[in-house]
PDB file of C-alpha atoms and ligand atoms in Angstrom:
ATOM      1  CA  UNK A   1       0.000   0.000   0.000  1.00 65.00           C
ATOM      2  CA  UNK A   2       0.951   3.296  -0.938  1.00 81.00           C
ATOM      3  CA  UNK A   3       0.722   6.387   1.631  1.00 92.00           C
ATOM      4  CA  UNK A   4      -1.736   8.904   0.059  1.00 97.00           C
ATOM      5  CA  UNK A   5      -1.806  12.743   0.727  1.00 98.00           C
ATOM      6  CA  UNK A   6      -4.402  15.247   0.534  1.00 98.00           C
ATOM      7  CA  UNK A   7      -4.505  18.918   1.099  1.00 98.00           C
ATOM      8  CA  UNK A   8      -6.845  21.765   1.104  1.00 98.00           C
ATOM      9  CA  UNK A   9      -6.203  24.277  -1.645  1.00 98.00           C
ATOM     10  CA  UNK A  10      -3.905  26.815   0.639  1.00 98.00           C
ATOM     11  CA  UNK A  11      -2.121  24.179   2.558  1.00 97.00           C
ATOM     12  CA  UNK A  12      -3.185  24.305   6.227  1.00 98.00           C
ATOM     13  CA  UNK A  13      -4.955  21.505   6.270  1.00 98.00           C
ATOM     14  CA  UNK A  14      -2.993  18.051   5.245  1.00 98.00           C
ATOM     15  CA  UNK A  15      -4.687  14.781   5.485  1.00 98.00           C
ATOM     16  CA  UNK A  16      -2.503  11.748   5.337  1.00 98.00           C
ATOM     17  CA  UNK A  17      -3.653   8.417   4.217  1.00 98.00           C
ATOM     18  CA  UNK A  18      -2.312   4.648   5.104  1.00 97.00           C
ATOM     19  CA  UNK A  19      -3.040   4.379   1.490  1.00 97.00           C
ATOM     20  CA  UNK A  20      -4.718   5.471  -1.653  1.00 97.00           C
ATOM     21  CA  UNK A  21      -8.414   4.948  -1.912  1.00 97.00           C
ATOM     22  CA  UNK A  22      -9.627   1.771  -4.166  1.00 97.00           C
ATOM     23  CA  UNK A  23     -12.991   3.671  -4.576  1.00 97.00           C
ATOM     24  CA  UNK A  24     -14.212   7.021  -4.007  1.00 97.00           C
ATOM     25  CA  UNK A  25     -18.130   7.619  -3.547  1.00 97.00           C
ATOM     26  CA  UNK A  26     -20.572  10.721  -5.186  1.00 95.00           C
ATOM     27  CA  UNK A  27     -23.279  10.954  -2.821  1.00 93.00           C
ATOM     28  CA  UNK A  28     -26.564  12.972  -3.998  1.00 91.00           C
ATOM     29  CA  UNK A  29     -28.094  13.618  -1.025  1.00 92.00           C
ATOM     30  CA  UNK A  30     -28.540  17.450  -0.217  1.00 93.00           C
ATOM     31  CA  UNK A  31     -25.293  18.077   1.649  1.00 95.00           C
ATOM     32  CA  UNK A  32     -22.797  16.058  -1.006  1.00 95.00           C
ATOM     33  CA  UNK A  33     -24.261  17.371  -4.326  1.00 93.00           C
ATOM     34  CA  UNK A  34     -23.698  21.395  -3.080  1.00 96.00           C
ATOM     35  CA  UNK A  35     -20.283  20.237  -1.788  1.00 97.00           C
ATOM     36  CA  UNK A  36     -19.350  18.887  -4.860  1.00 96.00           C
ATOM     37  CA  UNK A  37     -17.113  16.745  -2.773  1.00 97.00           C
ATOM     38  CA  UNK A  38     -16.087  12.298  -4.026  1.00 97.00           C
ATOM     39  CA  UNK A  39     -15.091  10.831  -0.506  1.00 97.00           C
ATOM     40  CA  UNK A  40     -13.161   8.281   0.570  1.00 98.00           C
ATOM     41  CA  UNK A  41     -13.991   6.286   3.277  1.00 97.00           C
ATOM     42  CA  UNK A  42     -11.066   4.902   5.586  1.00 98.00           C
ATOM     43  CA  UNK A  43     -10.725   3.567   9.564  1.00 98.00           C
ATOM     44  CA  UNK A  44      -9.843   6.258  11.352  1.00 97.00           C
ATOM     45  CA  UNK A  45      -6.928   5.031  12.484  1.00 97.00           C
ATOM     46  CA  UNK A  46      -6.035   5.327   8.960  1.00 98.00           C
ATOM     47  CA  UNK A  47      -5.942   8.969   9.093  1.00 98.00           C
ATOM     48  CA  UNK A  48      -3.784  11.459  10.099  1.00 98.00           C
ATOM     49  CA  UNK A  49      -5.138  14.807  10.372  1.00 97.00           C
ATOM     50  CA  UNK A  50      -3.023  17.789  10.661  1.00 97.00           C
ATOM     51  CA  UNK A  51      -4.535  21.364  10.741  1.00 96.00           C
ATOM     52  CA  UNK A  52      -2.320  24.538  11.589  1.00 96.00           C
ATOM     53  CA  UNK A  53      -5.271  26.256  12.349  1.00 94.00           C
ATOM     54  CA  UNK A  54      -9.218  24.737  13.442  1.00 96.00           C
ATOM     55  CA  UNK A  55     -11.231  23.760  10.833  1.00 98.00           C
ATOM     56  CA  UNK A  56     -14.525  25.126  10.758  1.00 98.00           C
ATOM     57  CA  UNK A  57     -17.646  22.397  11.056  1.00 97.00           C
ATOM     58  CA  UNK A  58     -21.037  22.062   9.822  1.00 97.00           C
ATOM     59  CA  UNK A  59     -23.610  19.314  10.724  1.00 96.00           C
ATOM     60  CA  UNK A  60     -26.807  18.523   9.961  1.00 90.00           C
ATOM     61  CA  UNK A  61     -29.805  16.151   9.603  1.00 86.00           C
ATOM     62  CA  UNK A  62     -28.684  13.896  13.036  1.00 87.00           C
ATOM     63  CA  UNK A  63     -25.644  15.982  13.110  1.00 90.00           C
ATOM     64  CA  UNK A  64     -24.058  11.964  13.660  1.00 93.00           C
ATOM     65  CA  UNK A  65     -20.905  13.556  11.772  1.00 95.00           C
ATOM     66  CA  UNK A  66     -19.416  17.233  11.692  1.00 97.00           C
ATOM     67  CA  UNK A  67     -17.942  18.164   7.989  1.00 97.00           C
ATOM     68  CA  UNK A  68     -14.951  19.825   7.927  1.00 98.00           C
ATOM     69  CA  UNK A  69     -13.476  22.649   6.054  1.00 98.00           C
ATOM     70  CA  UNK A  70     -10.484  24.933   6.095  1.00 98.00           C
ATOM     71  CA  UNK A  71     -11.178  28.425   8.063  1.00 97.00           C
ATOM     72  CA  UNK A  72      -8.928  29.888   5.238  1.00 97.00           C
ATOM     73  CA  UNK A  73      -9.187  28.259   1.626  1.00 98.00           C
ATOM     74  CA  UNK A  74     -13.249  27.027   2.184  1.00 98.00           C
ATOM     75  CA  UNK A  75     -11.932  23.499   1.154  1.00 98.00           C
ATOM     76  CA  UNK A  76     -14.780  20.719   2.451  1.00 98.00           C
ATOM     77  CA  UNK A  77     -11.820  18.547   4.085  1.00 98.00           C
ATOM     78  CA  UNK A  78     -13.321  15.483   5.505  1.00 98.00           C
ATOM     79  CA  UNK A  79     -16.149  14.341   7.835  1.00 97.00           C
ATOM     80  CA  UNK A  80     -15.963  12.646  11.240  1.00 97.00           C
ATOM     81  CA  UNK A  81     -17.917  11.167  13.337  1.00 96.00           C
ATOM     82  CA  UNK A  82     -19.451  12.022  16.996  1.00 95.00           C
ATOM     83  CA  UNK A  83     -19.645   9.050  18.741  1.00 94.00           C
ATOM     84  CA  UNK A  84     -16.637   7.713  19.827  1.00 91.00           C
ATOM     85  CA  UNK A  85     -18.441   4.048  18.884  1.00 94.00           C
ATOM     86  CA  UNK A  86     -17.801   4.947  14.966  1.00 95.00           C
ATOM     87  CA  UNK A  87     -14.592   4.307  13.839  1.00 96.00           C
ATOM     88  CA  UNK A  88     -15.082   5.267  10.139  1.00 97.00           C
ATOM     89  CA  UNK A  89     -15.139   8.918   8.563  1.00 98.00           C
ATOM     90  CA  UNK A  90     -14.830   9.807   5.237  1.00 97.00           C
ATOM     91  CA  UNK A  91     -11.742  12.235   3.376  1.00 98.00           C
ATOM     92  CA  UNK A  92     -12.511  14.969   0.642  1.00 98.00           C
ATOM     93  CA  UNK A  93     -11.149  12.402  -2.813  1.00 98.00           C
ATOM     94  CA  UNK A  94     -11.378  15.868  -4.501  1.00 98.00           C
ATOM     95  CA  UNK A  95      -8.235  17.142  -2.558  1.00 98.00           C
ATOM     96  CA  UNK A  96      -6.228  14.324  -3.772  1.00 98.00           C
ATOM     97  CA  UNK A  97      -3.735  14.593  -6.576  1.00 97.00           C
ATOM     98  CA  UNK A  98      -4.844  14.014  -9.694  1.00 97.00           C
ATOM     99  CA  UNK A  99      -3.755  10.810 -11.042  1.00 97.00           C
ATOM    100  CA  UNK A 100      -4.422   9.209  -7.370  1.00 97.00           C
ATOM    101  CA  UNK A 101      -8.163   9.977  -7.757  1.00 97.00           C
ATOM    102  CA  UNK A 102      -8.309   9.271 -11.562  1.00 97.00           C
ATOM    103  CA  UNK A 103      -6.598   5.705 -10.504  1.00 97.00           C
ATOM    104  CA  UNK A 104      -9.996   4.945  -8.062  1.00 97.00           C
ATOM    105  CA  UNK A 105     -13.449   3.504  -8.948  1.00 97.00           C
ATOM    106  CA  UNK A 106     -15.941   5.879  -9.136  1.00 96.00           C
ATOM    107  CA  UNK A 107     -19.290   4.797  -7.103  1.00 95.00           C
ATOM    108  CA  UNK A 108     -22.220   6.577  -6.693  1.00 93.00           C
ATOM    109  CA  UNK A 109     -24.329   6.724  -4.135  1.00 91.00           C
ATOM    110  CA  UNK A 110     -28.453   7.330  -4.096  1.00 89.00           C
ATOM    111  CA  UNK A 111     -28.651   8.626  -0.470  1.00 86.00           C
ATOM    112  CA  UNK A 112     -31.523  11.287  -1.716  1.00 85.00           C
ATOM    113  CA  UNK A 113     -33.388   8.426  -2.639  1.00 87.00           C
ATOM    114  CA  UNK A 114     -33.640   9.442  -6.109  1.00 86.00           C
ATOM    115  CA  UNK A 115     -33.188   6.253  -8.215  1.00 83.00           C
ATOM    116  CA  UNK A 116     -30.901   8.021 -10.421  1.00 79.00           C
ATOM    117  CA  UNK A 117     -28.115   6.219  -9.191  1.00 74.00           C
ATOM    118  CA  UNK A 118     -29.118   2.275  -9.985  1.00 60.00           C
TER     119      UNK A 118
HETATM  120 ZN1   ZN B   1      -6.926  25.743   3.230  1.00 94.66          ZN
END
């Protein structure tokens, strides 16, 4: 496995990864459509987050997770859960290179419900 590294546009927020992602997922529900955002979903011990300044948060719906962006660039970063019980959270695909996103399967998701997706 290679490590995989994403950043937010202006560089205060770095995300590193115990490896590229084998798929990245385009939700349609509400949130993930206006974000624009593919995520990749990983352990959380499989993340490394490091932020030289706080990220600012937004939840909704159950507000289970809070999504992250960078205070300074706007870049959605990654989401992450509330309870400590989840051990999953999902990384902005978008802020990975290129050729490391271009190299994962592309999956959609039909979490509006819309059947689009299937
Ligand atoms: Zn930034």
């Amino acid at each position: 496995m290679t490590e995989a590294i994403a950043t937010c546009h202006c560089g205060a927020v770095t995300l590193r990864l115990a490896a590229a992602p084998e798929t990245v997922t385009r939700c349609d529900c509400s949130l993930c459509r206006r974000y624009g955002v593919l995520w990749a979903y990983y352990p959380i011990t499989d993340v490394t987050i490091e932020a030289k300044a706080p990220t600012d948060t937004y939840a909704w719906n159950g507000k289970n997770v809070d999504f992250h962006r960078c205070a300074t660039c706007g870049c959605v970063t990654h989401w992450y859960p509330r309870a400590r019980t989840r051990d999953r959270m999902g990384i902005n695909a978008r802020l990975l290179d290129p050729e490391v996103l271009d190299a994962a399967k592309l999956i959609d998701k039909d979490d509006a419900g819309t059947g689009l997706f299937r």
